[in-house]
Coordinates of C-alpha atoms in Angstrom, one line a residue:
X872 CA 0.0 0.0 0.0
X873 CA 2.7 2.5 1.0
X874 CA 4.8 1.5 -2.1
X875 CA 1.7 2.2 -4.3
X876 CA 1.3 5.5 -2.5
X877 CA 4.9 6.5 -3.1
X878 CA 4.6 5.5 -6.8
X879 CA 1.4 7.5 -7.2
X880 CA 3.0 10.5 -5.4
X881 CA 6.0 10.2 -7.7
X882 CA 3.9 10.2 -10.9
X883 CA 1.8 13.2 -9.6
X884 CA 5.0 15.1 -8.7
X885 CA 6.4 14.4 -12.2
X886 CA 3.2 15.9 -13.7
X887 CA 3.3 18.9 -11.4
X888 CA 6.9 19.7 -11.9
X889 CA 6.9 19.0 -15.6
X890 CA 3.5 20.5 -16.4
X891 CA 3.1 23.3 -13.8
X892 CA 6.3 24.3 -12.1
X893 CA 8.8 23.9 -15.0
X894 CA 6.7 26.1 -17.4
X895 CA 6.6 28.9 -14.8
X896 CA 10.3 29.0 -14.2
X897 CA 11.0 28.4 -17.9
X898 CA 8.8 31.4 -18.8
X899 CA 10.4 33.5 -16.1
X900 CA 13.9 32.5 -17.4
X901 CA 12.9 33.5 -21.0
X902 CA 11.6 36.8 -19.8
X903 CA 14.8 37.4 -17.8
X904 CA 17.0 36.6 -20.9
X905 CA 15.0 39.1 -23.0
X906 CA 15.2 41.7 -20.2
X907 CA 19.0 41.6 -20.5
X908 CA 19.1 41.8 -24.2
X909 CA 18.9 38.2 -25.5
X910 CA 16.1 37.2 -27.9
X911 CA 17.4 35.6 -31.0
X912 CA 14.0 35.7 -32.8
X913 CA 14.4 39.5 -33.2
X914 CA 18.1 39.5 -33.7
X915 CA 19.1 40.3 -30.1
X916 CA 22.1 38.0 -29.2
X917 CA 24.2 39.8 -26.6
X918 CA 23.6 40.3 -22.9
X919 CA 23.4 44.0 -22.1
X920 CA 21.5 46.6 -20.1
X921 CA 20.1 48.4 -23.1
X922 CA 16.5 47.1 -22.4
X923 CA 16.6 48.7 -18.9
X924 CA 17.9 51.9 -20.3
X925 CA 15.1 51.9 -22.9
X926 CA 12.5 51.1 -20.2
X927 CA 13.6 54.0 -17.9
X928 CA 13.4 56.3 -20.9
X929 CA 9.9 55.3 -22.1
X930 CA 7.4 58.1 -21.6
X931 CA 5.2 57.7 -18.5
X932 CA 7.3 54.9 -17.0
X933 CA 7.8 56.7 -13.6
X934 CA 4.1 57.5 -13.4
X935 CA 3.1 53.9 -14.2
X936 CA 5.4 52.7 -11.4
X937 CA 4.0 55.1 -8.9
X938 CA 0.4 54.2 -9.8
X939 CA 1.2 50.5 -9.5
X940 CA 2.5 51.0 -5.9
X941 CA -0.3 53.4 -4.9
X942 CA -3.2 51.2 -6.2
X943 CA -1.6 47.9 -5.2
X944 CA -0.4 48.7 -1.7
X945 CA -3.2 51.1 -1.0
X946 CA -6.0 48.7 -1.9
X947 CA -4.4 45.8 0.0
X948 CA -4.0 47.8 3.2
X949 CA -7.5 49.2 3.0
X950 CA -9.0 45.8 2.3
X951 CA -7.3 44.3 5.4
X952 CA -8.4 47.2 7.6
X953 CA -11.9 47.2 6.3
X954 CA -12.3 43.5 6.5
X955 CA -11.0 43.4 10.1
X956 CA -13.3 46.2 11.2
X957 CA -16.3 44.6 9.6
X958 CA -15.6 41.2 11.3
X959 CA -15.1 42.9 14.6
X960 CA -18.6 44.3 14.4
X961 CA -20.4 41.5 12.6
X962 CA -18.9 38.4 14.2
X963 CA -21.4 36.8 16.5
X964 CA -24.3 38.6 14.8
X965 CA -24.0 36.5 11.6
X966 CA -23.1 32.8 11.2
X967 CA -20.2 31.7 9.0
X968 CA -22.8 30.0 6.7
X969 CA -24.7 33.3 6.4
X970 CA -21.5 35.2 5.8
X971 CA -20.5 32.8 3.0
X972 CA -23.9 33.1 1.3
X973 CA -23.7 36.9 1.5
X974 CA -20.2 36.9 -0.1
X975 CA -20.7 34.2 -2.7
X976 CA -21.9 36.6 -5.5
X977 CA -18.9 38.8 -5.1
X978 CA -16.5 35.9 -5.0
X979 CA -18.0 34.2 -7.9
X980 CA -18.2 37.1 -10.4
X981 CA -15.0 37.5 -12.5
X982 CA -12.9 40.6 -11.9
X983 CA -13.4 41.9 -15.4
X984 CA -17.2 41.6 -15.3
X985 CA -17.4 43.4 -12.0
X986 CA -15.1 46.1 -13.3
X987 CA -17.3 46.7 -16.3
X988 CA -20.4 46.9 -14.1
X989 CA -18.6 49.4 -11.9
X990 CA -17.6 51.4 -14.9
X991 CA -21.3 51.5 -16.0
X992 CA -22.1 52.7 -12.4
X993 CA -19.4 55.2 -11.8
X994 CA -19.0 56.8 -15.3
X995 CA -20.1 60.4 -15.8
X996 CA -23.1 59.0 -17.7
X997 CA -23.4 56.0 -15.3
X998 CA -26.2 55.0 -13.1
X999 CA -25.2 57.0 -10.1
X1000 CA -25.0 60.3 -12.1
X1001 CA -28.3 59.5 -13.7
X1002 CA -30.0 58.8 -10.3
X1003 CA -28.8 62.2 -9.0
X1004 CA -29.6 64.2 -12.1
X1005 CA -30.9 66.7 -12.7
X1006 CA -32.7 67.1 -9.3
X1007 CA -29.5 67.0 -7.2
X1008 CA -26.8 68.0 -9.6
X1009 CA -28.5 70.1 -12.3
X1010 CA -26.9 68.0 -15.0
X1011 CA -28.8 67.5 -18.1
X1012 CA -25.7 66.2 -19.9
X1013 CA -23.0 63.9 -18.6
X1014 CA -20.5 66.0 -16.7
X1015 CA -16.9 66.4 -17.7
X1016 CA -15.5 64.4 -14.8
X1017 CA -12.9 61.6 -14.7
X1018 CA -14.8 59.2 -12.4
X1019 CA -13.4 56.2 -14.3
X1020 CA -9.9 55.8 -15.7
X1021 CA -8.9 58.7 -13.4
X1022 CA -5.3 59.7 -13.2
X1023 CA -4.9 58.8 -9.5
X1024 CA -6.3 55.3 -9.9
X1025 CA -9.1 55.8 -7.4
X1026 CA -11.7 53.9 -9.5
X1027 CA -9.3 51.0 -9.7
X1028 CA -8.8 51.0 -5.9
X1029 CA -12.6 50.9 -5.5
X1030 CA -12.9 48.1 -7.9
X1031 CA -10.1 46.1 -6.1
X1032 CA -11.8 46.7 -2.8
X1033 CA -15.2 45.5 -4.0
X1034 CA -13.6 42.3 -5.1
X1035 CA -10.9 41.6 -2.5
X1036 CA -12.7 42.7 0.8
X1037 CA -15.2 39.8 0.5
X1038 CA -12.3 37.4 -0.1
X1039 CA -10.6 38.6 3.1
X1040 CA -13.8 38.5 5.0
X1041 CA -14.2 34.8 4.1
X1042 CA -10.6 34.1 5.0
X1043 CA -10.8 35.9 8.3
X1044 CA -14.2 34.2 9.1
X1045 CA -12.7 30.8 8.5
X1046 CA -9.8 31.6 10.8
X1047 CA -12.2 32.9 13.5
X1048 CA -14.1 29.7 13.4
X1049 CA -11.0 28.0 14.9
X1050 CA -10.8 30.4 17.9
X1051 CA -12.8 30.9 21.1
X1052 CA -13.8 34.5 20.1
X1053 CA -16.7 34.8 22.5
X1054 CA -14.5 33.8 25.4
X1055 CA -11.9 36.4 24.4
X1056 CA -14.5 39.1 24.1
X1057 CA -16.1 38.2 27.5
X1058 CA -12.7 38.2 29.2
X1059 CA -11.8 41.5 27.7
X1060 CA -15.1 43.1 28.6
X1061 CA -14.7 41.8 32.1
X1062 CA -11.4 43.7 32.3
X1063 CA -13.0 46.9 31.0
X1064 CA -11.8 46.8 27.4
X1065 CA -13.9 47.9 24.6
X1066 CA -14.9 45.5 21.8
X1067 CA -12.6 47.2 19.4
X1068 CA -9.5 47.0 21.6
X1069 CA -10.2 43.3 22.3
X1070 CA -10.1 42.7 18.6
X1071 CA -7.0 44.7 18.0
X1072 CA -5.0 43.5 21.0
X1073 CA -6.1 39.9 21.4
X1074 CA -8.0 38.4 18.5
X1075 CA -6.3 39.8 15.4
X1076 CA -2.8 39.0 16.5
X1077 CA -4.0 35.3 16.6
X1078 CA -5.9 35.5 13.3
X1079 CA -3.2 37.3 11.3
X1080 CA -0.7 34.4 11.0
X1081 CA -3.5 32.3 9.5
X1082 CA -4.4 34.8 6.8
X1083 CA -0.9 36.0 5.9
X1084 CA -0.5 33.8 2.8
X1085 CA -4.0 34.7 1.3
X1086 CA -3.2 38.3 2.1
X1087 CA 0.0 38.0 0.0
X1088 CA -2.0 36.6 -2.8
X1089 CA -4.3 39.7 -2.6
X1090 CA -1.2 42.0 -2.6
X1091 CA 0.4 40.2 -5.6
X1092 CA -2.8 40.4 -7.6
X1093 CA -3.4 44.1 -6.8
X1094 CA 0.1 45.0 -7.8
X1095 CA -0.1 43.2 -11.1
X1096 CA -3.8 43.3 -12.1
X1097 CA -4.4 43.8 -15.9
X1098 CA -8.1 43.2 -16.7
X1099 CA -9.6 45.4 -14.0
X1100 CA -6.9 48.0 -14.6
X1101 CA -7.7 48.2 -18.3
X1102 CA -11.4 48.8 -17.5
X1103 CA -11.1 51.1 -14.4
X1104 CA -7.5 52.2 -14.1
X1105 CA -5.7 55.2 -15.6
X1106 CA -5.2 54.9 -19.3
X1107 CA -2.3 57.3 -20.2
X1108 CA -0.1 56.2 -18.6
X1109 CA -1.6 53.1 -17.1
X1110 CA -0.4 51.0 -14.3
X1111 CA 2.8 49.0 -15.1
X1112 CA 1.2 45.6 -15.8
X1113 CA -1.1 47.2 -18.4
X1114 CA 1.8 49.1 -19.9
X1115 CA 3.8 45.9 -20.2
X1116 CA 0.9 44.2 -21.9
X1117 CA 0.6 47.0 -24.4
X1118 CA 4.3 47.0 -25.2
X1119 CA 4.3 43.3 -25.8
X1120 CA 1.3 43.7 -28.2
X1121 CA 2.8 46.7 -30.0
X1122 CA 3.7 46.3 -33.7
X1123 CA 7.2 47.5 -33.0
X1124 CA 9.3 44.5 -32.0
X1125 CA 11.9 46.8 -30.4
X1126 CA 9.6 47.2 -27.5
X1127 CA 9.7 43.5 -26.6
X1128 CA 13.0 43.9 -24.8
X1129 CA 12.1 46.8 -22.6
X1130 CA 8.7 45.2 -22.0
X1131 CA 10.5 42.1 -20.7
X1132 CA 12.6 44.3 -18.4
X1133 CA 9.4 45.8 -17.1
X1134 CA 7.9 42.3 -16.6
X1135 CA 10.9 41.3 -14.6
X1136 CA 10.6 44.5 -12.6
X1137 CA 7.0 43.6 -12.0
X1138 CA 8.1 40.4 -10.3
X1139 CA 10.7 42.3 -8.3
X1140 CA 8.0 44.8 -7.2
X1141 CA 5.8 42.0 -5.8
X1142 CA 8.8 40.4 -4.1
X1143 CA 9.8 43.8 -2.7
X1144 CA 6.3 44.5 -1.5
X1145 CA 6.1 41.2 0.3
X1146 CA 9.4 41.8 2.0
X1147 CA 8.4 45.3 2.9
X1148 CA 5.2 44.0 4.3
X1149 CA 7.1 41.4 6.4
X1150 CA 9.4 44.2 7.7
X1151 CA 6.3 46.2 8.5
X1152 CA 5.0 43.3 10.5
X1153 CA 8.1 43.2 12.6
X1154 CA 7.9 47.0 13.3
X1155 CA 4.2 46.8 14.1
X1156 CA 4.8 43.8 16.4
X1157 CA 7.4 45.8 18.4
X1158 CA 5.1 48.8 18.5
X1159 CA 2.2 46.6 19.5
X1160 CA 4.1 45.1 22.4
X1161 CA 4.9 48.5 23.7
X1162 CA 1.3 49.6 23.3
X1163 CA 0.1 46.5 25.2
X1164 CA 2.4 47.2 28.1
X1165 CA 0.9 50.7 28.4
X1166 CA -2.5 49.3 29.1
X1167 CA -5.5 51.5 28.4
X1168 CA -9.2 50.5 28.3
X1169 CA -10.6 53.3 26.1
X1170 CA -13.5 53.0 23.7
X1171 CA -11.8 55.1 21.0
X1172 CA -11.7 52.3 18.4
X1173 CA -15.5 51.9 18.3
X1174 CA -16.2 54.8 15.8
X1175 CA -13.5 53.4 13.5
X1176 CA -15.1 49.9 13.5
X1177 CA -18.5 51.4 12.7
X1178 CA -17.0 53.4 9.9
X1179 CA -15.3 50.4 8.4
X1180 CA -18.5 48.4 8.6
X1181 CA -20.4 51.2 6.8
X1182 CA -17.7 51.3 4.1
X1183 CA -17.8 47.5 3.6
X1184 CA -21.6 47.6 3.3
X1185 CA -21.3 50.4 0.8
X1186 CA -18.8 48.4 -1.3
X1187 CA -21.2 45.5 -1.3
X1188 CA -24.0 47.7 -2.5
X1189 CA -21.8 49.0 -5.2
X1190 CA -21.0 45.5 -6.2
X1191 CA -24.6 44.5 -6.3
X1192 CA -25.6 47.6 -8.3
X1193 CA -22.7 46.8 -10.7
X1194 CA -24.1 43.4 -11.5
X1195 CA -27.6 44.9 -12.0
X1196 CA -26.2 47.6 -14.3
X1197 CA -24.7 44.9 -16.5
X1198 CA -28.0 43.2 -16.8
X1199 CA -29.9 46.4 -17.5
X1200 CA -27.5 47.5 -20.2
X1201 CA -27.6 44.2 -22.0
X1202 CA -31.4 44.6 -22.5
X1203 CA -31.5 48.4 -23.0
X1204 CA -32.2 49.9 -26.4
X1205 CA -32.7 53.6 -26.0
X1206 CA -31.3 55.1 -22.8
X1207 CA -30.6 58.8 -22.9
X1208 CA -29.1 60.8 -20.1
X1209 CA -30.3 61.5 -17.4
X1210 CA -33.0 58.9 -17.5
X1211 CA -32.6 56.4 -14.6
X1212 CA -34.0 53.5 -16.6
X1213 CA -34.0 52.9 -20.4
X1214 CA -36.9 54.4 -22.4
X1215 CA -37.0 51.2 -24.5
X1216 CA -35.9 47.6 -24.1
X1217 CA -34.8 45.1 -26.7
X1218 CA -33.5 41.5 -27.1
X1219 CA -31.7 42.4 -30.4
X1220 CA -28.2 42.3 -28.9
X1221 CA -28.9 38.9 -27.5
X1222 CA -30.5 37.5 -30.7
X1223 CA -27.2 37.5 -32.7
X1224 CA -25.0 34.9 -31.1
X1225 CA -23.4 33.9 -34.4
X1226 CA -21.9 37.4 -34.8
X1227 CA -19.8 37.2 -31.7
X1228 CA -20.8 36.0 -28.2
X1229 CA -21.9 32.5 -29.3
X1230 CA -18.4 31.6 -30.4
X1231 CA -16.8 33.2 -27.3
X1232 CA -19.3 31.4 -25.0
X1233 CA -18.5 28.1 -26.6
X1234 CA -14.8 28.5 -26.3
X1235 CA -15.1 29.7 -22.7
X1236 CA -17.1 26.6 -21.8
X1237 CA -14.6 24.2 -23.5
X1238 CA -11.7 25.8 -21.8
X1239 CA -13.4 25.9 -18.4
X1240 CA -14.6 22.3 -18.5
X1241 CA -11.2 21.0 -19.7
X1242 CA -9.0 22.9 -17.3
X1243 CA -11.4 22.1 -14.4
X1244 CA -11.5 18.4 -15.2
X1245 CA -7.8 18.1 -15.5
X1246 CA -7.1 20.1 -12.4
X1247 CA -9.6 18.1 -10.4
X1248 CA -8.1 14.8 -11.5
X1249 CA -4.6 16.0 -10.6
X1250 CA -5.7 17.2 -7.2
X1251 CA -7.5 13.9 -6.4
X1252 CA -4.4 11.9 -7.5
X1253 CA -2.2 14.1 -5.3
X1254 CA -4.4 13.7 -2.2
X1255 CA -4.9 10.0 -2.8
X1256 CA -1.1 9.6 -3.1
X1257 CA -0.7 11.2 0.3
X1258 CA -3.3 8.9 1.8
X1259 CA -1.8 5.7 0.4
X1260 CA 1.7 6.7 1.4
X1261 CA 0.4 7.7 4.8
X1262 CA 2.4 10.9 4.6
X1263 CA 1.4 14.5 5.2
X1264 CA 2.1 17.3 2.7
X1265 CA 5.6 18.5 2.7
X1266 CA 6.2 22.2 3.2
X1267 CA 7.6 22.6 -0.3
X1268 CA 4.3 21.4 -1.6
X1269 CA 2.4 24.3 -0.1
X1270 CA 4.8 26.7 -1.7
X1271 CA 4.3 24.9 -5.0
X1272 CA 0.6 25.4 -4.8
X1273 CA 0.7 29.1 -4.1
X1274 CA 3.6 29.9 -6.5
X1275 CA 1.4 30.7 -9.5
X1276 CA -0.8 32.9 -7.3
X1277 CA 2.1 34.9 -5.9
X1278 CA 4.1 35.4 -9.1
X1279 CA 2.7 38.2 -11.4
X1280 CA 1.3 36.6 -14.5
X1281 CA 2.9 39.2 -16.7
X1282 CA 6.3 38.2 -15.4
X1283 CA 6.4 34.7 -17.1
X1284 CA 3.5 34.3 -19.5
X1285 CA 5.0 36.1 -22.4
X1286 CA 8.3 34.1 -21.9
X1287 CA 6.2 30.9 -21.7
X1288 CA 4.5 31.9 -25.0
X1289 CA 7.9 32.1 -26.7
X1290 CA 8.6 28.6 -25.5
X1291 CA 5.2 27.4 -26.7
X1292 CA 5.9 29.0 -30.1
X1293 CA 9.1 26.9 -30.3
X1294 CA 7.1 23.8 -29.5
X1295 CA 4.5 24.7 -32.2
X1296 CA 1.5 24.8 -29.8
X1297 CA 1.0 28.5 -29.3
X1298 CA -2.3 29.9 -30.6
X1299 CA -4.3 26.8 -30.0
X1300 CA -6.7 25.6 -27.3
X1301 CA -4.2 23.1 -25.9
X1302 CA -1.8 25.9 -25.1
X1303 CA -4.5 28.0 -23.4
X1304 CA -5.7 25.0 -21.4
X1305 CA -2.1 24.3 -20.3
X1306 CA -1.6 28.0 -19.3
X1307 CA -4.9 28.3 -17.5
X1308 CA -4.2 25.1 -15.5
X1309 CA -1.3 26.9 -13.9
X1310 CA -3.9 29.1 -12.0
X1311 CA -6.9 26.8 -11.9
X1312 CA -5.1 23.9 -10.2
X1313 CA -4.0 25.8 -7.1
X1314 CA -7.5 27.0 -6.3
X1315 CA -8.9 23.5 -6.9
X1316 CA -6.3 22.0 -4.6
X1317 CA -6.8 24.6 -1.9
X1318 CA -10.6 24.0 -2.0
X1319 CA -10.4 20.2 -1.9
X1320 CA -7.6 19.7 0.6
X1321 CA -9.3 20.3 3.9
X1322 CA -12.5 18.4 3.1
X1323 CA -10.4 15.5 1.9
X1324 CA -8.4 15.3 5.1
X1325 CA -11.6 15.7 7.2
X1326 CA -13.1 12.6 5.7
X1327 CA -13.8 9.9 8.4
X1328 CA -11.2 7.2 7.7
X1329 CA -13.4 4.6 9.4
X1330 CA -15.4 4.2 6.2
X1331 CA -12.3 3.6 4.2
X1332 CA -11.0 1.1 6.7
X1333 CA -14.3 -0.8 6.7
X1334 CA -14.1 -1.1 2.9
X1335 CA -10.5 -2.3 3.2
X1336 CA -11.6 -4.9 5.7
X1337 CA -14.2 -6.2 3.3
X1338 CA -11.4 -6.7 0.7
X1339 CA -11.9 -3.6 -1.5
X1340 CA -8.8 -2.7 -3.5
X1341 CA -7.3 0.9 -3.1
X1342 CA -8.9 1.9 -6.4
X1343 CA -12.3 0.6 -5.4
X1344 CA -12.0 2.3 -2.1
X1345 CA -11.3 5.6 -3.9
X1346 CA -14.1 5.3 -6.5
X1347 CA -16.7 3.6 -4.4
X1348 CA -16.2 5.2 -1.0
X1349 CA -14.1 8.3 -1.0
X1350 CA -15.3 10.1 -4.1
X1351 CA -19.0 9.5 -3.5
X1352 CA -18.7 10.8 0.1
X1353 CA -16.8 13.8 -1.1
X1354 CA -19.2 14.6 -3.9
X1355 CA -20.1 18.0 -2.4
X1356 CA -16.5 19.2 -1.8
X1357 CA -15.5 17.9 -5.3
X1358 CA -18.4 19.8 -6.9
X1359 CA -17.5 22.9 -5.0
X1360 CA -13.8 22.6 -6.0
X1361 CA -14.9 22.1 -9.6
X1362 CA -17.1 25.2 -9.4
X1363 CA -14.2 27.3 -8.1
X1364 CA -11.9 26.0 -10.8
X1365 CA -14.4 26.7 -13.5
X1366 CA -14.9 30.3 -12.2
X1367 CA -11.2 30.8 -12.2
X1368 CA -10.9 29.5 -15.8
X1369 CA -13.7 31.8 -17.0
X1370 CA -11.9 34.8 -15.4
X1371 CA -8.5 34.2 -17.0
X1372 CA -7.4 37.1 -19.3
X1373 CA -3.7 37.2 -19.8
X1374 CA -3.1 33.4 -20.2
X1375 CA -5.8 33.4 -22.9
X1376 CA -4.5 36.5 -24.5
X1377 CA -0.9 35.5 -24.7
X1378 CA -1.2 31.7 -25.3
X1379 CA -4.1 32.1 -27.7
X1380 CA -2.2 34.7 -29.8
X1381 CA -5.4 36.5 -30.5
X1382 CA -7.0 33.5 -32.1
X1383 CA -8.7 32.0 -29.0
X1384 CA -11.6 34.3 -28.2
X1385 CA -13.4 34.0 -24.8
X1386 CA -16.0 36.1 -23.1
X1387 CA -13.3 37.6 -20.9
X1388 CA -10.9 38.7 -23.6
X1389 CA -13.8 40.1 -25.7
X1390 CA -15.4 41.9 -22.7
X1391 CA -12.2 43.6 -21.7
X1392 CA -11.4 44.5 -25.3
X1393 CA -14.9 45.9 -26.0
X1394 CA -15.0 47.8 -22.7
X1395 CA -12.7 50.5 -24.0
X1396 CA -15.1 52.1 -26.4
X1397 CA -17.7 49.7 -27.9
X1398 CA -21.5 49.8 -27.6
X1399 CA -22.4 49.4 -24.0
X1400 CA -25.2 47.1 -24.9
X1401 CA -22.8 44.7 -26.6
X1402 CA -20.4 44.9 -23.7
X1403 CA -23.2 44.3 -21.3
X1404 CA -24.1 41.0 -23.0
X1405 CA -20.5 39.7 -22.9
X1406 CA -20.1 40.8 -19.2
X1407 CA -23.5 39.2 -18.2
X1408 CA -22.5 35.9 -19.8
X1409 CA -19.1 36.1 -18.2
X1410 CA -20.6 36.7 -14.8
X1411 CA -23.4 34.2 -15.2
X1412 CA -21.2 31.1 -16.0
X1413 CA -19.6 31.0 -12.5
X1414 CA -23.0 31.3 -10.9
X1415 CA -24.3 28.4 -13.0
X1416 CA -21.2 26.4 -11.8
X1417 CA -21.9 27.1 -8.2
X1418 CA -25.6 26.4 -8.6
X1419 CA -24.8 23.0 -10.1
X1420 CA -22.3 22.3 -7.2
X1421 CA -25.1 23.0 -4.8
X1422 CA -27.8 21.1 -6.6
X1423 CA -25.9 18.0 -7.9
X1424 CA -25.1 16.4 -4.5
X1425 CA -28.7 17.1 -3.3
X1426 CA -30.1 15.4 -6.3
X1427 CA -27.7 12.4 -6.3
X1428 CA -28.1 11.8 -2.5
X1429 CA -31.7 12.9 -2.1
X1430 CA -32.5 9.5 -0.5
X1431 CA -29.1 9.0 1.2
X1432 CA -28.7 11.9 3.7
X1433 CA -26.2 10.1 5.8
X1434 CA -23.7 9.7 3.0
X1435 CA -24.2 13.2 1.8
X1436 CA -23.5 14.5 5.3
X1437 CA -20.3 12.4 5.5
X1438 CA -18.6 14.4 2.8
X1439 CA -19.7 17.8 3.9

């Protein structure tokens, strides 16, 4: 049994290193070579620093760098503070299940679809301006205000907060479920401390180590986001990741080398931000110890907690209105400013799938189903190998899972595309599936790991005692009992696949069209009704996946409640 487990672990490790880890480092190495002047395909054969000199001389580079740091670090810090404040107020008043149901729509919707909805909401001719005009503003025409694509990146920060605060709320809520929060609060209150100070001094120092890694994922994404930044962020100059994407796509091949230098710089920015964050933790720990020793039982933090809660609720309202705006625009026909609702409605935009969205929808479904199925099979094989070998996961395995989520996509995807071109697979579905799996598999693995380990092993031992082979125990006992977690992990993987922009753009070489690539492309100036259709479809697919994940186990086990509960 253990020998079989070690063999299975070895096969899975081979697939992981060869199919997931090696492509990442190979793409990063290719990017690094180009960043220092070597790309034989365009006649660059000698290592030099010219690409960096070109990069620093490009117009707007300094502004792009500043915007990246401001929006990335600012949104991550704000998201942590707001999520902490909301949890301090809401914990105990709302169950974890209720919190999960509240947050599911914001977690399920792809970043690009939410960004497009926010643009429809915040634009000078958007829903908010319409609702306030002309009675409150006097506007009978859209005002000349930069409420979207503003030069300071404020709209992008709002978009990142709408998407990332719910994620941190879920992560913090999960960590709080493992702590005696009520006892801590009761003890603190008995000593005369306010609720806010108990959270700051006692609860969060215990929660923070458990959420550090997910927080770094949020930080890495915020510093290197492309799709949301194209829709909401500054446009001229944009944040660095968008600028790199444009340089890579430019007709002038001379920009490839400085673009590679900028991509490598993007990786260094994320690494530097994480190191700076860790240094900040040490400084804050020292300051916190000093503060704890000073005592103090004031109530001064209560207004801040209430403000954070109000802001979080406001962000959720913005997110809900953004999704509603997508739906309204997809059915609108005539909608002049400042009317709050369209004067006329039409299905015309929906009635021409053959002209665009039908093909994109089909490709998105194929990619999502393929990447999810492959990622789920690989995750099951990994976890089953651990069980058969009777070994826990090594520390390097956790790093391997989070590696694609911590490295900026722009840092290695273009280099990986160069390698795929050499292999003759770039521009096809297989290349895109491979690239998307780099990001789908980690989420599937994270979602499935805890339920798999929580499975009662007595059922498996009983099957073994009855003579069932390891394969039969897997397919007849484990997988049926884990149907709900498997369906949930599949839904998460499918949602991640639907949301992928850069892997599809680079590996598809413009020939693989999905709802996400089309929605982001059309958002910069196309008919809002057409954009609304693409964004609604993009947002709807993950909801369909989560709905099936909820319904499927209930249907399969409608007469077998005990087995269904065993895998929950």
